[in-house]
PDB file of C-alpha atoms and ligand atoms in Angstrom:
ATOM      1  CA  MET A   1      97.845  91.397  91.655  1.00  0.00           C
ATOM      2  CA  ASN A   2      96.478  91.876  95.611  1.00  0.00           C
ATOM      3  CA  PRO A   3      97.970  94.731  97.315  1.00  0.00           C
ATOM      4  CA  ASP A   4     101.083  92.787  98.924  1.00  0.00           C
ATOM      5  CA  GLU A   5     101.900  91.774  95.665  1.00  0.00           C
ATOM      6  CA  ILE A   6     101.910  95.201  94.254  1.00  0.00           C
ATOM      7  CA  LEU A   7     103.992  96.721  97.044  1.00  0.00           C
ATOM      8  CA  ALA A   8     106.408  93.668  96.330  1.00  0.00           C
ATOM      9  CA  GLN A   9     106.282  94.369  92.618  1.00  0.00           C
ATOM     10  CA  ILE A  10     107.320  98.281  93.535  1.00  0.00           C
ATOM     11  CA  ALA A  11     110.194  96.900  95.980  1.00  0.00           C
ATOM     12  CA  ASP A  12     111.473  94.432  92.907  1.00  0.00           C
ATOM     13  CA  GLU A  13     111.227  97.712  90.624  1.00  0.00           C
ATOM     14  CA  VAL A  14     113.437  99.849  93.093  1.00  0.00           C
ATOM     15  CA  SER A  15     115.831  97.339  93.427  1.00  0.00           C
ATOM     16  CA  VAL A  16     116.844  97.435  89.909  1.00  0.00           C
ATOM     17  CA  CYS A  17     115.871 101.182  89.279  1.00  0.00           C
ATOM     18  CA  GLN A  18     118.456 103.412  87.491  1.00  0.00           C
ATOM     19  CA  LYS A  19     116.176 106.359  87.102  1.00  0.00           C
ATOM     20  CA  CYS A  20     118.587 108.510  89.004  1.00  0.00           C
ATOM     21  CA  SER A  21     122.399 108.664  89.980  1.00  0.00           C
ATOM     22  CA  LEU A  22     121.779 107.536  93.399  1.00  0.00           C
ATOM     23  CA  HIS A  23     121.633 103.869  91.837  1.00  0.00           C
ATOM     24  CA  GLN A  24     125.378 103.988  91.603  1.00  0.00           C
ATOM     25  CA  SER A  25     125.832 104.453  95.509  1.00  0.00           C
ATOM     26  CA  ARG A  26     123.078 101.716  96.037  1.00  0.00           C
ATOM     27  CA  LYS A  27     124.194  98.378  97.820  1.00  0.00           C
ATOM     28  CA  LYS A  28     120.670  97.457  98.993  1.00  0.00           C
ATOM     29  CA  SER A  29     117.781  99.671  97.823  1.00  0.00           C
ATOM     30  CA  VAL A  30     115.620 100.442 100.598  1.00  0.00           C
ATOM     31  CA  PRO A  31     111.697 100.340  99.305  1.00  0.00           C
ATOM     32  CA  GLY A  32     109.991 101.036 102.525  1.00  0.00           C
ATOM     33  CA  VAL A  33     108.600  98.168 104.896  1.00  0.00           C
ATOM     34  CA  GLY A  34     105.105  97.783 107.083  1.00  0.00           C
ATOM     35  CA  PRO A  35     101.808  96.026 106.358  1.00  0.00           C
ATOM     36  CA  VAL A  36     100.130  96.946 103.665  1.00  0.00           C
ATOM     37  CA  ASN A  37      96.883  97.868 105.687  1.00  0.00           C
ATOM     38  CA  SER A  38      98.967 100.218 107.950  1.00  0.00           C
ATOM     39  CA  GLU A  39      96.771 103.415 108.805  1.00  0.00           C
ATOM     40  CA  ILE A  40     100.083 105.593 109.242  1.00  0.00           C
ATOM     41  CA  MET A  41     102.869 105.997 106.794  1.00  0.00           C
ATOM     42  CA  PHE A  42     106.056 107.552 108.057  1.00  0.00           C
ATOM     43  CA  ILE A  43     108.053 109.233 105.394  1.00  0.00           C
ATOM     44  CA  GLY A  44     111.710 110.177 105.965  1.00  0.00           C
ATOM     45  CA  GLU A  45     114.506 111.307 103.767  1.00  0.00           C
ATOM     46  CA  GLY A  46     116.685 108.359 102.359  1.00  0.00           C
ATOM     47  CA  PRO A  47     118.870 105.476 103.443  1.00  0.00           C
ATOM     48  CA  GLY A  48     121.830 106.036 105.372  1.00  0.00           C
ATOM     49  CA  PHE A  49     124.847 103.577 105.714  1.00  0.00           C
ATOM     50  CA  HIS A  50     123.159 101.241 107.681  1.00  0.00           C
ATOM     51  CA  GLU A  51     119.941 101.138 105.711  1.00  0.00           C
ATOM     52  CA  ASN A  52     122.192 100.877 102.448  1.00  0.00           C
ATOM     53  CA  GLU A  53     123.531  97.669 104.030  1.00  0.00           C
ATOM     54  CA  GLN A  54     120.571  96.331 105.392  1.00  0.00           C
ATOM     55  CA  GLY A  55     117.948  97.137 102.992  1.00  0.00           C
ATOM     56  CA  LEU A  56     115.605  98.276 105.592  1.00  0.00           C
ATOM     57  CA  PRO A  57     114.681 101.854 106.810  1.00  0.00           C
ATOM     58  CA  PHE A  58     115.818 103.645 110.001  1.00  0.00           C
ATOM     59  CA  VAL A  59     117.862 100.905 111.747  1.00  0.00           C
ATOM     60  CA  GLY A  60     120.599 103.156 112.602  1.00  0.00           C
ATOM     61  CA  ALA A  61     120.802 105.696 115.588  1.00  0.00           C
ATOM     62  CA  ALA A  62     117.747 107.567 114.089  1.00  0.00           C
ATOM     63  CA  GLY A  63     116.110 104.486 113.959  1.00  0.00           C
ATOM     64  CA  LYS A  64     116.818 103.610 117.453  1.00  0.00           C
ATOM     65  CA  PHE A  65     115.299 106.987 118.282  1.00  0.00           C
ATOM     66  CA  LEU A  66     112.049 106.504 116.046  1.00  0.00           C
ATOM     67  CA  ASP A  67     111.625 103.210 117.989  1.00  0.00           C
ATOM     68  CA  GLU A  68     111.356 104.968 121.344  1.00  0.00           C
ATOM     69  CA  LEU A  69     108.971 107.630 119.746  1.00  0.00           C
ATOM     70  CA  LEU A  70     106.587 104.947 118.082  1.00  0.00           C
ATOM     71  CA  ALA A  71     106.698 103.082 121.615  1.00  0.00           C
ATOM     72  CA  GLN A  72     105.696 106.279 123.517  1.00  0.00           C
ATOM     73  CA  ALA A  73     102.841 106.744 121.062  1.00  0.00           C
ATOM     74  CA  GLY A  74     101.852 103.026 121.941  1.00  0.00           C
ATOM     75  CA  LEU A  75     102.873 101.966 118.407  1.00  0.00           C
ATOM     76  CA  ALA A  76     105.185  99.396 117.357  1.00  0.00           C
ATOM     77  CA  ARG A  77     106.806  99.030 113.741  1.00  0.00           C
ATOM     78  CA  ALA A  78     104.827  96.133 113.074  1.00  0.00           C
ATOM     79  CA  ASP A  79     101.752  98.489 112.942  1.00  0.00           C
ATOM     80  CA  VAL A  80     103.138 101.127 110.577  1.00  0.00           C
ATOM     81  CA  TRP A  81     104.687 101.398 107.403  1.00  0.00           C
ATOM     82  CA  ILE A  82     108.088 103.217 107.097  1.00  0.00           C
ATOM     83  CA  GLY A  83     110.209 104.728 103.882  1.00  0.00           C
ATOM     84  CA  ASN A  84     111.445 107.198 102.450  1.00  0.00           C
ATOM     85  CA  VAL A  85     111.418 109.702  99.712  1.00  0.00           C
ATOM     86  CA  VAL A  86     114.184 108.332  98.155  1.00  0.00           C
ATOM     87  CA  LYS A  87     115.019 104.819  97.827  1.00  0.00           C
ATOM     88  CA  CYS A  88     118.837 104.572  97.602  1.00  0.00           C
ATOM     89  CA  ARG A  89     121.489 105.748  99.716  1.00  0.00           C
ATOM     90  CA  PRO A  90     122.908 109.496  98.629  1.00  0.00           C
ATOM     91  CA  PRO A  91     126.803 109.146  98.600  1.00  0.00           C
ATOM     92  CA  GLU A  92     128.067 110.388 101.988  1.00  0.00           C
ATOM     93  CA  ASN A  93     124.374 111.011 103.276  1.00  0.00           C
ATOM     94  CA  ARG A  94     124.221 113.866 101.304  1.00  0.00           C
ATOM     95  CA  ASP A  95     120.830 115.759 100.741  1.00  0.00           C
ATOM     96  CA  PRO A  96     118.666 114.432  97.714  1.00  0.00           C
ATOM     97  CA  LEU A  97     118.794 116.573  94.782  1.00  0.00           C
ATOM     98  CA  PRO A  98     115.764 117.894  93.509  1.00  0.00           C
ATOM     99  CA  ASP A  99     115.872 115.756  90.352  1.00  0.00           C
ATOM    100  CA  GLU A 100     116.411 112.662  92.395  1.00  0.00           C
ATOM    101  CA  LEU A 101     113.094 113.560  94.444  1.00  0.00           C
ATOM    102  CA  ILE A 102     111.293 113.486  91.170  1.00  0.00           C
ATOM    103  CA  ALA A 103     112.650 110.643  89.733  1.00  0.00           C
ATOM    104  CA  CYS A 104     111.863 108.542  93.189  1.00  0.00           C
ATOM    105  CA  ASP A 105     108.596 110.256  93.611  1.00  0.00           C
ATOM    106  CA  GLN A 106     106.708 107.546  91.516  1.00  0.00           C
ATOM    107  CA  TYR A 107     107.283 104.647  93.748  1.00  0.00           C
ATOM    108  CA  LEU A 108     106.317 106.520  97.069  1.00  0.00           C
ATOM    109  CA  GLU A 109     103.067 107.647  95.171  1.00  0.00           C
ATOM    110  CA  ARG A 110     102.058 104.325  94.043  1.00  0.00           C
ATOM    111  CA  GLN A 111     103.124 102.969  97.451  1.00  0.00           C
ATOM    112  CA  ILE A 112     100.783 105.792  99.265  1.00  0.00           C
ATOM    113  CA  ALA A 113      98.056 104.663  96.729  1.00  0.00           C
ATOM    114  CA  VAL A 114      98.101 101.021  97.658  1.00  0.00           C
ATOM    115  CA  ILE A 115      98.457 101.337 101.288  1.00  0.00           C
ATOM    116  CA  ASN A 116      96.019 104.435 101.353  1.00  0.00           C
ATOM    117  CA  PRO A 117      96.868 105.438 104.930  1.00  0.00           C
ATOM    118  CA  LYS A 118      94.673 107.831 106.987  1.00  0.00           C
ATOM    119  CA  ILE A 119      97.564 109.576 108.352  1.00  0.00           C
ATOM    120  CA  ILE A 120     101.141 110.312 106.554  1.00  0.00           C
ATOM    121  CA  VAL A 121     103.546 111.315 108.857  1.00  0.00           C
ATOM    122  CA  THR A 122     106.722 113.288 107.229  1.00  0.00           C
ATOM    123  CA  LEU A 123     110.014 113.197 108.760  1.00  0.00           C
ATOM    124  CA  GLY A 124     112.213 116.293 108.215  1.00  0.00           C
ATOM    125  CA  ARG A 125     111.960 118.839 105.525  1.00  0.00           C
ATOM    126  CA  TYR A 126     112.119 116.998 102.435  1.00  0.00           C
ATOM    127  CA  SER A 127     109.112 114.681 102.905  1.00  0.00           C
ATOM    128  CA  MET A 128     107.723 117.827 103.962  1.00  0.00           C
ATOM    129  CA  GLY A 129     108.379 119.286 100.811  1.00  0.00           C
ATOM    130  CA  LYS A 130     106.457 116.890  98.831  1.00  0.00           C
ATOM    131  CA  PHE A 131     103.028 117.780 100.514  1.00  0.00           C
ATOM    132  CA  PHE A 132     103.950 121.661 101.735  1.00  0.00           C
ATOM    133  CA  PRO A 133     106.532 123.064  99.379  1.00  0.00           C
ATOM    134  CA  ASP A 134     106.414 126.181 100.781  1.00  0.00           C
ATOM    135  CA  ALA A 135     105.837 125.475 104.730  1.00  0.00           C
ATOM    136  CA  ARG A 136     108.550 125.914 107.479  1.00  0.00           C
ATOM    137  CA  ILE A 137     108.935 122.957 109.681  1.00  0.00           C
ATOM    138  CA  SER A 138     109.135 124.952 112.874  1.00  0.00           C
ATOM    139  CA  ALA A 139     105.645 126.641 111.789  1.00  0.00           C
ATOM    140  CA  ILE A 140     103.453 123.800 111.171  1.00  0.00           C
ATOM    141  CA  HIS A 141     105.228 120.579 112.769  1.00  0.00           C
ATOM    142  CA  GLY A 142     102.596 118.516 114.802  1.00  0.00           C
ATOM    143  CA  GLN A 143      99.389 120.032 113.001  1.00  0.00           C
ATOM    144  CA  MET A 144      97.164 117.694 111.403  1.00  0.00           C
ATOM    145  CA  ARG A 145      96.322 118.764 107.921  1.00  0.00           C
ATOM    146  CA  ARG A 146      93.887 117.291 105.271  1.00  0.00           C
ATOM    147  CA  SER A 147      95.083 116.460 101.790  1.00  0.00           C
ATOM    148  CA  GLY A 148      92.738 114.684  99.651  1.00  0.00           C
ATOM    149  CA  ASP A 149      91.628 111.127 101.340  1.00  0.00           C
ATOM    150  CA  ARG A 150      93.816 111.415 103.996  1.00  0.00           C
ATOM    151  CA  PHE A 151      95.800 113.706 106.897  1.00  0.00           C
ATOM    152  CA  ILE A 152      99.591 114.836 106.576  1.00  0.00           C
ATOM    153  CA  ILE A 153     101.389 115.649 110.101  1.00  0.00           C
ATOM    154  CA  ALA A 154     104.873 117.126 109.483  1.00  0.00           C
ATOM    155  CA  MET A 155     107.447 116.407 112.084  1.00  0.00           C
ATOM    156  CA  PHE A 156     111.196 117.019 112.743  1.00  0.00           C
ATOM    157  CA  HIS A 157     113.478 114.286 111.518  1.00  0.00           C
ATOM    158  CA  PRO A 158     114.340 111.810 114.652  1.00  0.00           C
ATOM    159  CA  ALA A 159     118.109 112.454 113.441  1.00  0.00           C
ATOM    160  CA  ALA A 160     117.664 116.419 113.914  1.00  0.00           C
ATOM    161  CA  ALA A 161     116.156 115.941 117.179  1.00  0.00           C
ATOM    162  CA  LEU A 162     119.261 113.583 117.882  1.00  0.00           C
ATOM    163  CA  HIS A 163     121.573 116.273 117.051  1.00  0.00           C
ATOM    164  CA  GLN A 164     120.015 119.315 118.482  1.00  0.00           C
ATOM    165  CA  ALA A 165     118.707 118.700 122.109  1.00  0.00           C
ATOM    166  CA  LYS A 166     116.387 121.363 122.139  1.00  0.00           C
ATOM    167  CA  LEU A 167     114.281 119.609 119.354  1.00  0.00           C
ATOM    168  CA  LYS A 168     113.664 116.554 121.534  1.00  0.00           C
ATOM    169  CA  PRO A 169     110.882 117.604 123.720  1.00  0.00           C
ATOM    170  CA  THR A 170     109.001 118.854 120.578  1.00  0.00           C
ATOM    171  CA  ILE A 171     109.241 115.619 118.608  1.00  0.00           C
ATOM    172  CA  LEU A 172     108.386 113.815 121.968  1.00  0.00           C
ATOM    173  CA  ALA A 173     105.417 115.611 122.038  1.00  0.00           C
ATOM    174  CA  ASP A 174     104.371 115.628 118.699  1.00  0.00           C
ATOM    175  CA  PHE A 175     104.536 112.007 118.657  1.00  0.00           C
ATOM    176  CA  ALA A 176     102.549 111.805 121.798  1.00  0.00           C
ATOM    177  CA  GLN A 177      99.551 113.325 119.835  1.00  0.00           C
ATOM    178  CA  LEU A 178      99.414 110.791 117.357  1.00  0.00           C
ATOM    179  CA  PRO A 179      97.024 108.268 118.915  1.00  0.00           C
ATOM    180  CA  ALA A 180      94.366 110.869 119.555  1.00  0.00           C
ATOM    181  CA  LEU A 181      95.049 112.355 116.167  1.00  0.00           C
ATOM    182  CA  LEU A 182      94.459 109.035 114.278  1.00  0.00           C
ATOM    183  CA  GLU A 183      91.227 108.494 116.550  1.00  0.00           C
ATOM    184  CA  LYS A 184      90.325 112.094 114.964  1.00  0.00           C
ATOM    185  CA  ALA A 185      91.342 111.086 111.468  1.00  0.00           C
ATOM    186  CA  ARG A 186      89.200 107.784 111.644  1.00  0.00           C
ATOM    187  CA  THR A 187      86.134 109.674 112.674  1.00  0.00           C
ATOM    188  CA  LEU A 188      86.618 112.559 110.115  1.00  0.00           C
ATOM    189  CA  LEU A 189      87.321 110.188 106.985  1.00  0.00           C
ATOM    190  CA  SER A 190      84.492 107.992 108.092  1.00  0.00           C
ATOM    191  CA  ALA A 191      82.137 110.810 107.929  1.00  0.00           C
ATOM    192  CA  ALA A 192      83.201 111.699 105.071  1.00  0.00           C
ATOM    193  CA  VAL A 193      81.181 108.877 102.975  1.00  0.00           C
ATOM    194  CA  PRO A 194      81.239 109.431  99.189  1.00  0.00           C
ATOM    195  CA  ALA A 195      77.971 110.537  97.875  1.00  0.00           C
ATOM    196  CA  ARG A 196      77.016 107.372  96.098  1.00  0.00           C
ATOM    197  CA  GLN A 197      77.206 105.169  99.251  1.00  0.00           C
ATOM    198  CA  VAL A 198      74.701 107.679 100.917  1.00  0.00           C
ATOM    199  CA  GLU A 199      71.351 106.449 101.443  1.00  0.00           C
ATOM    200  CA  PRO A 200      68.678 108.803 100.428  1.00  0.00           C
ATOM    201  CA  ASP A 201      66.105 109.604 102.684  1.00  0.00           C
ATOM    202  CA  GLU A 202      63.397 109.657 100.290  1.00  0.00           C
ATOM    203  CA  PRO A 203      63.383 107.861  96.723  1.00  0.00           C
ATOM    204  CA  HIS A 204      64.708 110.154  94.021  1.00  0.00           C
ATOM    205  CA  GLU A 205      62.142 110.891  91.499  1.00  0.00           C
ATOM    206  CA  ASP A 206      62.671 109.326  88.263  1.00  0.00           C
ATOM    207  CA  PRO A 207      63.752 112.524  85.702  1.00  0.00           C
ATOM    208  CA  LYS A 208      61.413 110.623  83.010  1.00  0.00           C
ATOM    209  CA  GLN A 209      58.324 110.781  85.172  1.00  0.00           C
ATOM    210  CA  LEU A 210      59.026 114.329  85.854  1.00  0.00           C
ATOM    211  CA  SER A 211      59.309 115.431  82.377  1.00  0.00           C
ATOM    212  CA  LEU A 212      55.657 114.231  81.895  1.00  0.00           C
ATOM    213  CA  PHE A 213      54.367 117.235  84.050  1.00  0.00           C
TER     214      PHE A 213
HETATM  215  N1  URA B 301     117.118 108.689 107.718  1.00  0.00           N
HETATM  216  C1  URA B 301     116.063 108.684 107.086  1.00  0.00           C
HETATM  217  O1  URA B 301     115.526 109.607 106.507  1.00  0.00           O
HETATM  218  N2  URA B 301     115.668 107.431 106.679  1.00  0.00           N
HETATM  219  C2  URA B 301     116.291 106.462 106.900  1.00  0.00           C
HETATM  220  O2  URA B 301     115.892 105.273 106.426  1.00  0.00           O
HETATM  221  C3  URA B 301     117.033 106.365 107.844  1.00  0.00           C
HETATM  222  C4  URA B 301     117.579 107.662 108.453  1.00  0.00           C
HETATM  223 FE1  SF4 B 302     115.453 104.911  91.353  1.00  0.00          FE
HETATM  224 FE2  SF4 B 302     114.530 106.015  93.323  1.00  0.00          FE
HETATM  225 FE3  SF4 B 302     116.797 104.496  93.542  1.00  0.00          FE
HETATM  226 FE4  SF4 B 302     116.923 106.841  92.155  1.00  0.00          FE
HETATM  227  S1  SF4 B 302     116.438 106.691  94.131  1.00  0.00           S
HETATM  228  S2  SF4 B 302     117.576 105.001  91.418  1.00  0.00           S
HETATM  229  S3  SF4 B 302     115.057 107.073  91.520  1.00  0.00           S
HETATM  230  S4  SF4 B 302     115.094 103.813  93.241  1.00  0.00           S
END
């Protein structure tokens, strides 16, 4: 399977998944959307009313604001992957429960593995909690932190910024930093060449020859 087929396969599995009780409130599953070669993945919480109707992430009011935030960072939806930690709508938009987050995580893990983004932006505390379980968003938002082969940046959820006016300048400022942080991530990740790809300056001595001495 090529990477696009793997993403499609994951979406197919999600559409019929019954691994947690959220499948009962599902109209359309929302596996996430975006090119398989996206350098940035945005991960929100879970589908709301409109997402459940359309099967697409961030298409309601929070989504409109996300589009504005992306635009001011010089990004379009077509450039990035957007998804959520749970793929089916929690009833009445309640918070996802721990067992639901655990049940759904395997899909997101496989999506991250195949997309292999340079940066993951977590939107809100549930996706932040996947990477930084003990962090407080007010303390770490906007900071780029290394996690294995990539970087994670926690940001406030766009819906939170819509409801709390004082968060709006903060989330705008965090998004405005994204182009520079992506440039930095590209540099840092390309500098970290895996050992097997490093050309030795001197030919390696053959251990068998060494043993002759
Ligand atoms: N809020 C989210 O966290 N995700 C969506 O897809 C829509 C709203
Ligand atoms: Fe499956 Fe995730 Fe939907 Fe639960 S939320 S039913 S784990 S796809």
